Short mmCIF file of C-alpha atoms in Angstrom, two decimals:
data_model
loop_
_atom_site.label_atom_id
_atom_site.label_comp_id
_atom_site.label_asym_id
_atom_site.label_seq_id
_atom_site.Cartn_x
_atom_site.Cartn_y
_atom_site.Cartn_z
CA MET C 12 0.19 -0.35 -0.10
CA ARG C 13 1.24 3.31 -1.23
CA ALA C 14 -0.12 6.74 0.40
CA ILE C 15 -0.48 9.61 -2.70
CA LEU C 16 0.25 12.71 -1.65
CA CYS C 17 -2.26 15.82 -2.76
CA PRO C 18 -1.79 20.09 -2.06
CA ARG C 19 -1.61 20.47 1.37
CA ASP C 20 -4.85 22.49 1.27
CA CYS C 21 -5.28 18.49 1.37
CA ALA C 22 -3.56 17.62 4.04
CA GLN C 23 -5.67 16.31 6.82
CA LYS C 24 -6.75 13.43 4.06
CA ARG C 25 -2.88 13.07 3.52
CA GLY C 26 -2.00 12.79 7.11
CA ILE C 27 -4.96 10.19 7.21
CA GLN C 28 -3.43 8.23 3.98
CA GLN C 29 0.76 8.43 5.01
CA ILE C 30 -0.79 7.00 8.37
CA ALA C 31 -2.11 4.40 6.35
CA ALA C 32 0.74 3.71 5.21
CA LEU C 33 3.20 2.88 7.46
CA THR C 34 0.59 1.04 9.71
CA ASP C 35 0.28 -1.90 6.11
CA ILE C 36 3.92 -1.65 6.48
CA ILE C 37 3.78 -2.12 10.35
CA LEU C 38 1.57 -4.79 10.55
CA LYS C 39 2.80 -7.35 8.06
CA GLU C 40 5.54 -7.36 11.00
CA ARG C 41 3.25 -8.04 13.63
CA ARG C 42 2.74 -10.30 16.12
CA CYS C 43 -1.16 -11.82 17.20
CA ALA C 44 -1.56 -9.81 20.07
CA ARG C 45 -2.17 -13.01 22.18
CA CYS C 46 0.71 -14.31 21.96
CA SER C 47 3.09 -10.92 22.61
CA ASP C 48 3.74 -9.90 25.26
CA ALA C 49 4.46 -5.65 24.16
CA THR C 50 2.03 -3.06 25.41
CA ILE C 51 0.33 -1.08 23.29
CA THR C 52 0.18 2.53 24.31
CA LEU C 53 -3.52 3.71 23.65
CA THR C 54 -5.81 6.83 22.91
CA GLU C 55 -8.63 8.07 25.32
CA GLY C 56 -10.83 6.51 21.84
CA GLY C 57 -8.92 2.54 22.30
CA THR C 58 -7.03 3.80 19.16
CA VAL C 59 -3.45 2.41 19.11
CA MET C 60 -0.87 5.51 19.86
CA GLU C 61 2.06 4.14 18.99
CA PHE C 62 4.05 3.27 16.10
CA ASN C 63 7.28 1.70 18.13
CA VAL C 64 10.64 -0.50 17.86
CA PHE C 65 8.71 -3.44 19.88
CA GLU C 66 6.75 -3.61 16.51
CA TYR C 67 8.60 -3.10 14.14
CA PHE C 68 11.14 -5.53 15.46
CA LYS C 69 9.00 -8.41 15.76
CA ASP C 70 11.56 -10.14 18.46
CA TYR C 71 12.99 -7.35 20.16
CA LYS C 72 12.97 -7.20 23.67
CA ARG C 73 11.97 -4.56 26.43
CA ILE C 74 14.15 -5.67 28.77
CA THR C 75 18.35 -6.90 28.72
CA LYS C 76 20.24 -9.06 31.25
CA GLY C 77 22.86 -6.09 31.74
CA PRO C 78 25.21 -4.08 30.46
CA MET C 79 25.42 -5.34 26.16
CA THR C 80 28.73 -5.24 24.36
CA PRO C 81 28.86 -2.63 21.38
CA GLU C 82 28.75 -6.30 19.62
CA GLU C 83 25.08 -7.27 21.15
CA GLN C 84 23.38 -4.79 20.74
CA GLY C 85 23.66 -5.57 17.00
CA THR C 86 22.64 -8.25 16.81
CA SER C 87 20.18 -8.04 19.16
CA LEU C 88 18.23 -6.27 16.08
CA PHE C 89 19.71 -8.20 12.87
CA LEU C 90 17.91 -11.15 15.36
CA ALA C 91 14.58 -9.22 15.40
CA GLY C 92 14.30 -8.46 11.95
CA ASN C 93 11.81 -10.40 9.60
CA MET C 94 15.74 -13.58 8.92
CA GLY C 95 16.10 -13.58 12.58
CA GLU C 96 15.47 -17.43 12.49
CA ARG C 97 17.48 -17.33 9.25
CA ILE C 98 20.31 -15.27 10.50
CA ARG C 99 19.79 -17.72 14.20
CA GLU C 100 20.47 -20.40 12.31
CA PHE C 101 23.62 -19.78 10.27
CA ALA C 102 25.15 -17.51 13.17
CA ASP C 103 24.66 -20.89 15.77
CA VAL C 104 27.23 -22.63 13.13
CA HIS C 105 29.79 -20.79 14.45
CA ALA C 106 28.49 -20.24 17.48
CA GLU C 107 29.19 -24.13 18.18
CA LYS C 108 32.43 -24.10 16.35
CA ASN C 109 34.26 -21.48 18.59
CA ARG C 110 32.32 -23.78 21.86
CA LEU C 111 31.04 -20.41 22.53
CA SER C 112 26.87 -20.00 24.00
CA ARG C 113 25.13 -18.16 21.37
CA ARG C 114 24.92 -15.91 24.25
CA ARG C 115 28.20 -15.64 23.91
CA PHE C 116 28.74 -15.93 20.05
CA PHE C 117 27.04 -12.44 19.78
CA GLN C 118 28.71 -10.03 22.36
CA THR C 119 32.20 -11.12 20.21
CA ALA C 120 32.52 -8.99 16.90
CA SER C 121 32.78 -12.14 15.03
CA GLY C 122 28.41 -12.82 16.18
CA LEU C 123 28.30 -9.52 14.33
CA ALA C 124 29.69 -10.60 11.59
CA ALA C 125 28.35 -13.35 11.73
CA CYS C 126 25.49 -11.43 11.39
CA MET C 127 26.29 -9.64 8.78
CA LEU C 128 27.33 -12.81 6.79
CA ALA C 129 24.18 -14.22 7.11
CA VAL C 130 22.00 -11.34 5.52
CA ASN C 131 24.13 -11.12 2.37
CA LYS C 132 23.88 -14.91 1.39
CA ILE C 133 19.67 -15.19 2.74
CA THR C 134 19.46 -12.08 0.52
CA GLY C 135 21.51 -13.31 -2.31
CA MET C 136 23.30 -9.54 -2.73
CA GLN C 137 26.08 -8.04 -0.57
CA PHE C 138 25.18 -5.45 1.24
CA PHE C 139 28.05 -5.87 4.05
CA ASP C 140 32.05 -5.65 3.14
CA VAL C 141 32.49 -8.90 5.69
CA THR C 142 34.13 -12.40 5.20
CA GLU C 143 33.92 -15.59 6.36
CA ALA C 144 36.87 -15.21 8.21
CA ALA C 145 35.83 -12.28 10.66
CA ALA C 146 32.62 -14.58 11.66
CA ALA C 147 34.23 -17.57 11.58
CA GLU C 148 37.09 -17.04 14.67
CA PRO C 149 35.99 -14.26 17.20
CA ALA C 150 40.01 -12.61 17.07
CA ALA C 151 40.00 -12.90 13.79
CA ALA C 152 37.27 -10.48 13.81
CA LYS C 153 38.02 -8.40 15.85
CA GLU C 154 41.85 -8.66 14.38
CA ILE C 155 39.59 -7.35 10.99
CA MET C 156 37.85 -4.69 12.44
CA ILE C 157 41.38 -3.02 13.61
CA THR C 158 43.41 -3.30 10.63
CA ARG C 159 39.66 -2.11 8.47
CA LYS C 160 39.30 0.61 10.83
CA PRO C 161 39.89 3.94 8.59
CA GLY C 162 43.18 5.89 10.69
CA ALA C 163 41.01 9.34 9.63
CA ASP C 164 38.04 7.97 10.31
CA PHE C 165 36.23 11.76 11.70
CA ILE C 166 33.12 10.68 13.01
CA VAL C 167 30.70 13.82 13.86
CA ASP C 168 27.55 12.63 15.04
CA ALA C 169 24.86 14.99 14.51
CA HIS C 170 22.53 13.99 16.08
CA THR C 171 22.76 13.19 20.09
CA HIS C 172 20.36 12.62 23.33
CA ILE C 173 19.88 12.93 26.69
CA CYS C 174 16.69 11.88 27.77
CA TRP C 175 16.52 12.63 31.97
CA ARG C 176 16.12 15.59 33.52
CA LYS C 177 16.39 16.44 37.48
CA ASP C 178 12.83 16.34 38.24
CA GLY C 179 12.53 13.23 36.63
CA TYR C 180 8.76 12.85 34.72
CA ILE C 181 5.65 12.00 37.25
CA PRO C 182 2.37 11.59 35.95
CA GLY C 183 -0.10 13.85 36.94
CA VAL C 184 2.03 16.23 38.19
CA ASN C 185 4.91 17.50 35.64
CA THR C 186 3.79 14.85 32.46
CA THR C 187 0.74 14.42 31.61
CA GLU C 188 -0.40 11.21 29.64
CA ARG C 189 0.41 11.66 26.57
CA GLY C 190 4.09 13.22 27.49
CA MET C 191 4.07 9.45 29.57
CA TRP C 192 4.15 7.46 26.36
CA PHE C 193 6.83 9.39 24.38
CA VAL C 194 9.14 9.07 27.72
CA ASN C 195 7.59 5.26 28.34
CA LEU C 196 9.14 4.74 24.45
CA LEU C 197 12.65 6.00 25.60
CA ASP C 198 12.61 3.97 28.50
CA ASP C 199 11.76 0.98 26.14
CA LEU C 200 14.19 0.80 24.33
CA GLY C 201 17.26 2.19 26.15
CA LYS C 202 16.42 -1.14 28.70
CA SER C 203 16.75 -3.12 25.28
CA MET C 204 19.78 -1.29 24.43
CA GLY C 205 22.00 -2.52 27.68
CA LEU C 206 20.51 0.30 30.01
CA PRO C 207 18.13 -1.61 33.07
CA ASN C 208 17.09 1.73 33.57
CA GLY C 209 15.72 3.31 30.36
CA THR C 210 15.86 6.93 30.00
CA LYS C 211 17.69 7.20 33.62
CA ASP C 212 20.55 6.27 32.54
CA MET C 213 20.08 8.89 29.28
CA THR C 214 22.11 11.29 31.47
CA VAL C 215 25.19 13.37 30.60
CA GLU C 216 27.19 10.74 33.28
CA ASN C 217 26.31 8.36 30.32
CA PHE C 218 26.58 10.20 28.09
CA GLY C 219 30.12 10.98 27.77
CA LYS C 220 30.77 7.87 28.74
CA LEU C 221 28.51 6.12 25.99
CA ILE C 222 29.65 7.77 22.99
CA LEU C 223 32.51 10.00 23.44
CA GLU C 224 33.99 6.90 25.57
CA GLU C 225 33.26 3.73 24.67
CA SER C 226 32.63 4.68 20.70
CA ASP C 227 34.49 6.07 18.24
CA THR C 228 32.44 9.21 17.84
CA SER C 229 34.58 12.31 17.58
CA VAL C 230 32.78 15.03 18.25
CA ALA C 231 28.71 14.71 19.69
CA ILE C 232 25.90 17.39 18.76
CA PHE C 233 23.46 16.96 21.54
CA ASN C 234 19.58 18.29 20.49
CA PRO C 235 17.05 18.78 23.02
CA PHE C 236 12.88 17.76 23.78
CA GLY C 237 10.74 20.83 23.62
CA PHE C 238 7.28 19.81 24.35
CA ARG C 239 6.98 21.44 27.96
CA GLU C 240 3.15 21.56 27.45
CA ASP C 241 3.22 17.79 28.56
CA TYR C 242 5.94 18.65 30.46
CA GLY C 243 5.19 20.69 33.13
CA GLY C 244 5.74 24.05 31.49
CA LYS C 245 9.03 23.89 30.79
CA ASP C 246 11.01 21.37 28.51
CA MET C 247 11.58 17.87 28.82
CA ILE C 248 15.39 18.45 28.82
CA PRO C 249 15.20 22.12 30.35
CA ILE C 250 18.09 24.01 28.64
CA GLU C 251 20.39 24.48 31.12
CA GLU C 252 19.86 21.03 32.02
CA GLN C 253 21.64 19.08 28.54
CA ALA C 254 24.24 22.68 28.62
CA GLU C 255 26.34 20.58 31.41
CA VAL C 256 27.61 18.49 28.82
CA LYS C 257 28.61 21.22 26.23
CA ARG C 258 30.55 22.03 30.13
CA ARG C 259 31.79 18.95 30.57
CA TRP C 260 33.47 18.41 27.13
CA PRO C 261 33.49 21.91 25.26
CA ASP C 262 36.42 21.06 22.61
CA ARG C 263 33.92 17.54 21.79
CA THR C 264 30.22 18.41 21.74
CA VAL C 265 27.74 20.96 19.91
CA MET C 266 25.14 22.62 21.56
CA LEU C 267 21.36 22.73 20.19
CA GLY C 268 18.87 25.40 20.86
CA GLY C 269 15.32 23.51 21.36
CA GLY C 270 12.23 23.92 22.28
CA LEU C 271 11.18 26.74 20.09
CA THR C 272 7.49 27.05 17.97
CA PRO C 273 5.76 30.16 17.08
CA ASN C 274 2.63 28.59 18.53
CA GLN C 275 3.72 29.28 21.35
CA GLY C 276 3.55 32.77 20.99
CA LEU C 277 5.99 34.37 18.14
CA GLU C 278 7.51 37.16 20.45
CA GLU C 279 8.40 34.43 23.12
CA THR C 280 9.68 32.64 20.70
CA LEU C 281 12.34 35.52 19.67
CA ASP C 282 13.04 35.88 23.32
CA ARG C 283 13.91 32.74 24.14
CA LEU C 284 15.78 32.42 20.89
CA GLN C 285 17.65 35.61 21.48
CA MET C 286 18.51 34.28 25.09
CA PHE C 287 19.88 30.97 23.79
CA VAL C 288 22.44 32.84 21.75
CA GLU C 289 23.19 35.39 24.53
CA ASN C 290 23.48 32.60 27.91
CA TYR C 291 24.03 29.41 25.92
CA LYS C 292 25.94 30.00 22.80
CA ILE C 293 24.03 28.20 20.97
CA SER C 294 25.56 26.35 17.51
CA GLY C 295 22.25 26.10 15.55
CA LEU C 296 19.50 24.73 16.23
CA LYS C 297 16.96 21.52 16.52
CA LEU C 298 13.10 21.98 15.66
CA TYR C 299 9.89 20.20 15.64
CA THR C 300 7.04 20.84 13.35
CA PHE C 301 4.48 18.87 15.29
CA ASP C 302 4.01 20.64 18.59
CA SER C 303 2.38 19.82 22.15
CA THR C 304 -0.25 23.39 21.74
CA PRO C 305 -3.83 23.74 20.89
CA ALA C 306 -2.47 24.17 17.12
CA ARG C 307 -0.24 21.03 16.73
CA GLY C 308 2.06 22.11 14.54
CA TRP C 309 3.34 25.16 11.82
CA TRP C 310 5.41 25.13 9.10
CA PHE C 311 9.13 26.18 7.68
CA ASP C 312 7.65 28.57 5.40
CA ASP C 313 5.01 30.12 6.90
CA GLN C 314 6.08 33.87 6.33
CA LYS C 315 3.81 34.99 9.14
CA LYS C 316 4.66 32.60 12.64
CA ALA C 317 8.31 31.54 10.94
CA TYR C 318 9.73 34.16 8.30
CA PRO C 319 10.52 36.46 11.35
CA ILE C 320 12.62 32.93 13.32
CA TRP C 321 14.70 32.97 10.77
CA GLU C 322 15.51 36.44 10.36
CA LYS C 323 16.11 36.97 13.61
CA CYS C 324 18.56 33.09 13.15
CA GLN C 325 20.20 35.65 10.27
CA LYS C 326 21.38 39.05 13.19
CA LEU C 327 22.20 36.54 15.73
CA GLY C 328 25.19 34.77 13.88
CA VAL C 329 22.51 30.88 14.01
CA LYS C 330 22.96 29.35 10.46
CA ASN C 331 21.97 25.62 11.21
CA ILE C 332 18.32 25.17 11.95
CA GLY C 333 17.25 21.12 11.63
CA CYS C 334 14.37 20.41 11.93
CA HIS C 335 12.66 16.48 12.78
CA LYS C 336 11.58 15.21 9.17
CA GLY C 337 9.31 12.36 9.09
CA ILE C 338 8.67 9.10 11.87
CA PRO C 339 5.36 11.00 12.86
CA PHE C 340 4.93 8.81 16.38
CA GLY C 341 2.57 9.22 18.75
CA GLN C 342 -0.51 11.75 18.54
CA PHE C 343 2.40 13.79 16.16
CA MET C 344 0.67 14.90 12.63
CA ALA C 345 1.86 13.36 9.94
CA ARG C 346 1.26 16.10 7.83
CA TYR C 347 3.24 18.40 9.85
CA ALA C 348 6.82 15.30 9.04
CA HIS C 349 6.83 16.04 4.92
CA ALA C 350 9.29 18.13 4.24
CA GLU C 351 7.90 20.19 1.94
CA ASP C 352 8.41 23.16 3.89
CA LEU C 353 11.97 23.12 3.73
CA ASP C 354 11.71 24.29 -0.09
CA ALA C 355 11.07 28.03 0.12
CA ALA C 356 12.79 28.13 3.48
CA ALA C 357 15.80 26.59 1.85
CA ASP C 358 15.57 29.23 -1.28
CA ASP C 359 13.63 32.17 0.58
CA PHE C 360 17.41 32.14 3.57
CA ARG C 361 19.78 31.01 0.83
CA ASP C 362 22.53 31.86 3.91
CA LEU C 363 20.42 29.27 6.35
CA ASN C 364 21.20 25.70 5.75
CA PHE C 365 18.75 23.70 6.31
CA ILE C 366 19.06 20.36 7.74
CA ALA C 367 16.04 17.51 8.02
CA TYR C 368 16.53 14.73 11.00
CA HIS C 369 16.23 11.70 10.20
CA SER C 370 16.52 12.10 7.30
CA ALA C 371 12.46 12.70 6.38
CA TRP C 372 12.14 8.40 6.48
CA PRO C 373 9.72 7.70 5.32
CA TYR C 374 8.96 10.60 3.52
CA HIS C 375 13.40 10.50 1.95
CA GLU C 376 12.04 10.90 -1.56
CA GLU C 377 10.62 13.87 -1.04
CA LEU C 378 13.16 15.64 0.47
CA ALA C 379 16.17 13.42 -2.04
CA ALA C 380 13.84 15.49 -4.95
CA LEU C 381 14.42 19.18 -3.73
CA GLY C 382 18.11 18.63 -3.26
CA LYS C 383 20.73 19.86 -5.16
CA LYS C 384 21.29 16.22 -7.10
CA GLY C 385 17.71 16.73 -7.83
CA PHE C 386 15.70 19.02 -8.62
CA LYS C 387 16.65 22.26 -7.18
CA PRO C 388 19.97 22.33 -9.00
CA HIS C 389 20.58 25.30 -7.28
CA ARG C 390 20.30 24.85 -3.55
CA ASP C 391 22.74 24.06 -1.32
CA ASN C 392 22.03 24.63 1.72
CA LEU C 393 19.77 21.32 2.24
CA TYR C 394 20.55 18.96 3.96
CA CYS C 395 19.82 15.63 6.19
CA GLU C 396 20.91 13.55 8.69
CA ILE C 397 20.41 9.91 9.37
CA GLY C 398 19.61 9.12 12.86
CA SER C 399 17.40 6.54 14.39
CA THR C 400 16.86 5.57 10.07
CA PHE C 401 20.06 4.10 9.59
CA ALA C 402 19.31 2.51 13.12
CA ALA C 403 15.69 0.85 12.34
CA THR C 404 16.84 -0.40 9.02
CA VAL C 405 20.06 -1.40 8.42
CA THR C 406 19.53 -4.58 10.15
CA ASN C 407 15.51 -4.63 9.89
CA ARG C 408 16.02 -3.86 6.36
CA PRO C 409 18.85 -4.32 4.30
CA LEU C 410 17.21 -3.89 0.89
CA GLU C 411 15.20 -0.45 2.62
CA CYS C 412 17.88 0.62 3.85
CA ALA C 413 20.41 0.58 0.38
CA HIS C 414 17.03 2.24 -1.26
CA VAL C 415 17.07 4.88 1.47
CA LEU C 416 21.03 5.88 1.66
CA GLY C 417 20.83 5.74 -2.59
CA THR C 418 18.02 8.06 -2.50
CA LEU C 419 19.51 11.08 -0.18
CA LEU C 420 23.05 10.72 -2.06
CA ARG C 421 21.47 10.62 -5.53
CA GLY C 422 18.92 13.38 -4.97
CA LEU C 423 20.72 15.68 -2.19
CA GLY C 424 24.30 14.56 -3.24
CA GLU C 425 27.39 12.87 -1.45
CA ASP C 426 28.08 16.94 0.56
CA HIS C 427 24.68 16.68 2.28
CA VAL C 428 23.60 13.80 3.64
CA MET C 429 25.30 13.72 7.73
CA TRP C 430 25.79 10.71 10.38
CA GLY C 431 23.56 10.58 12.92
CA THR C 432 22.37 8.05 15.58
CA ASP C 433 19.88 9.06 17.59
CA SER C 434 21.84 7.78 20.58
CA CYS C 435 22.01 7.99 23.86
CA LEU C 436 18.00 6.22 22.60
CA TRP C 437 19.97 3.26 20.51
CA GLY C 438 22.57 2.78 23.78
CA ASN C 439 25.91 2.96 22.85
CA PRO C 440 26.61 4.00 19.26
CA GLN C 441 29.80 1.79 18.33
CA TRP C 442 26.91 -1.24 16.79
CA GLN C 443 25.93 1.89 14.31
CA ILE C 444 29.59 2.64 13.46
CA GLU C 445 30.85 -0.16 12.39
CA ALA C 446 27.46 -1.42 10.17
CA PHE C 447 28.19 2.21 8.56
CA ARG C 448 31.85 1.06 8.17
CA LYS C 449 30.94 -2.53 6.31
CA PHE C 450 27.56 -1.04 4.73
CA GLN C 451 27.06 -1.36 1.01
CA ILE C 452 24.94 -0.06 -1.84
CA PRO C 453 24.63 -3.93 -3.62
CA ASP C 454 26.03 -3.23 -7.53
CA GLN C 455 21.83 -4.17 -9.08
CA LEU C 456 21.01 -1.22 -7.18
CA VAL C 457 23.22 1.44 -8.23
CA GLU C 458 23.05 -0.37 -11.76
CA GLY C 459 18.76 0.14 -11.98
CA TYR C 460 18.74 3.06 -10.09
CA GLY C 461 21.55 4.90 -10.50
CA TYR C 462 22.95 5.56 -6.55
CA PRO C 463 26.48 6.27 -6.13
CA LYS C 464 28.75 3.19 -4.58
CA LEU C 465 29.57 4.31 -0.97
CA THR C 466 33.16 4.37 -1.43
CA PRO C 467 35.56 5.54 1.26
CA GLU C 468 35.46 9.23 0.12
CA ILE C 469 31.65 9.00 0.76
CA LYS C 470 31.60 7.59 3.49
CA ALA C 471 33.89 10.20 4.98
CA LYS C 472 32.17 12.50 3.86
CA VAL C 473 29.22 11.28 5.63
CA PHE C 474 30.27 10.10 8.51
CA GLY C 475 31.96 13.50 9.97
CA LEU C 476 33.40 15.68 6.72
CA ASN C 477 30.06 17.58 5.79
CA ALA C 478 28.88 18.06 9.39
CA ALA C 479 32.52 19.53 9.71
CA ARG C 480 31.96 22.43 7.25
CA ILE C 481 28.88 23.43 8.13
CA TRP C 482 29.85 23.52 11.98
CA ASN C 483 33.40 24.83 11.29
CA LEU C 484 35.12 22.19 13.05
CA LYS C 485 38.11 21.13 12.31
CA ALA C 486 38.51 17.17 11.55
CA ALA C 487 41.91 15.77 12.78
#
């Protein structure tokens, strides 16, 4: 089933169609509700509210037995997806040869390599550059990982978060019911990725440990959550608390402001923007065009509501403006998750860079059409990053992942696609880094769709050089 897009004046109808299309995709993978241990968040009317990872990965677990290695994080997603049973059968052979339990084997680099090799064999397509030796022997896999790791890798994670605040989330006190379902989703995702306390472990301390110390990330750009109507009148993650990340790691982090929506009052929004710049020295914005106000959303190309914000950004020297696009989760309206409003904004403010977070997936084709290599050859200020999009597709749906990356690179151009992981939501990002190092677009798709190959040069741009250029970072 594929939604048919219509102009904005039919936005309500379009949003319903697209949600139906996404739901159709999800339902294909869902188990019978009686057989599932997953809880389903409902609206007051009793209908399913939340699109979450536990439906997308049918065998994904909500809890772990404790901290996980990055390799175990990655293998857990391979095993939870469509090909999980066949991957498990393939990997069990290698575990037995190494006289390791299945769990112990999946904690090793060889276990992750075995999953990737299994995907290649099952699909008959070369999605991962991985050898039989890497899958057969943990020591060999570790050696290959070290020797093949590009020494000049400069990795800028354009999409990171902390998800805990000092006063926590208390239902009915500082968090509404719809605010809690988002907290619960993040909580379950974190627990599944080896964080035993979920969002309580997505702290400033673990941000440094998981992202900056235990992964190959060079610089982390951290993003705020807003939606203050649902979190006691202040942003879900208040800027004064997330500023602690920048204070502790000033040379390895970039701080963005957020939580702004003109539906909270344009003058108040402009005042907060100025305060972010003056008090916290922000290096850009990460915004949401769907919001928790009664209006439910806004557009980047609204000349009355949005353009004064961009004009203020010009005056304040805020050049990089990101926006959540795609992944229309929960009660938020899908029509605000499309990228069409970036079109006019990018043309009318050519000295500003507009960045579509999540690469607008599953609406990435619309975004790519707006790019320099798509239908807008004059445009050089439209970017995307692939946080959560890559993580959600590379293990479960590698063909979709290849199409997404290929479409973005072909449409926006290799200089306008940036790396992002959406961690700490996905725990330690190292498994995603290793997956991208090994991932490739199969020759069949390169030839059939005109996608560029994922060469070392293109991967270097995506991993960090593109972000370094627009944020003026020293790539070392």
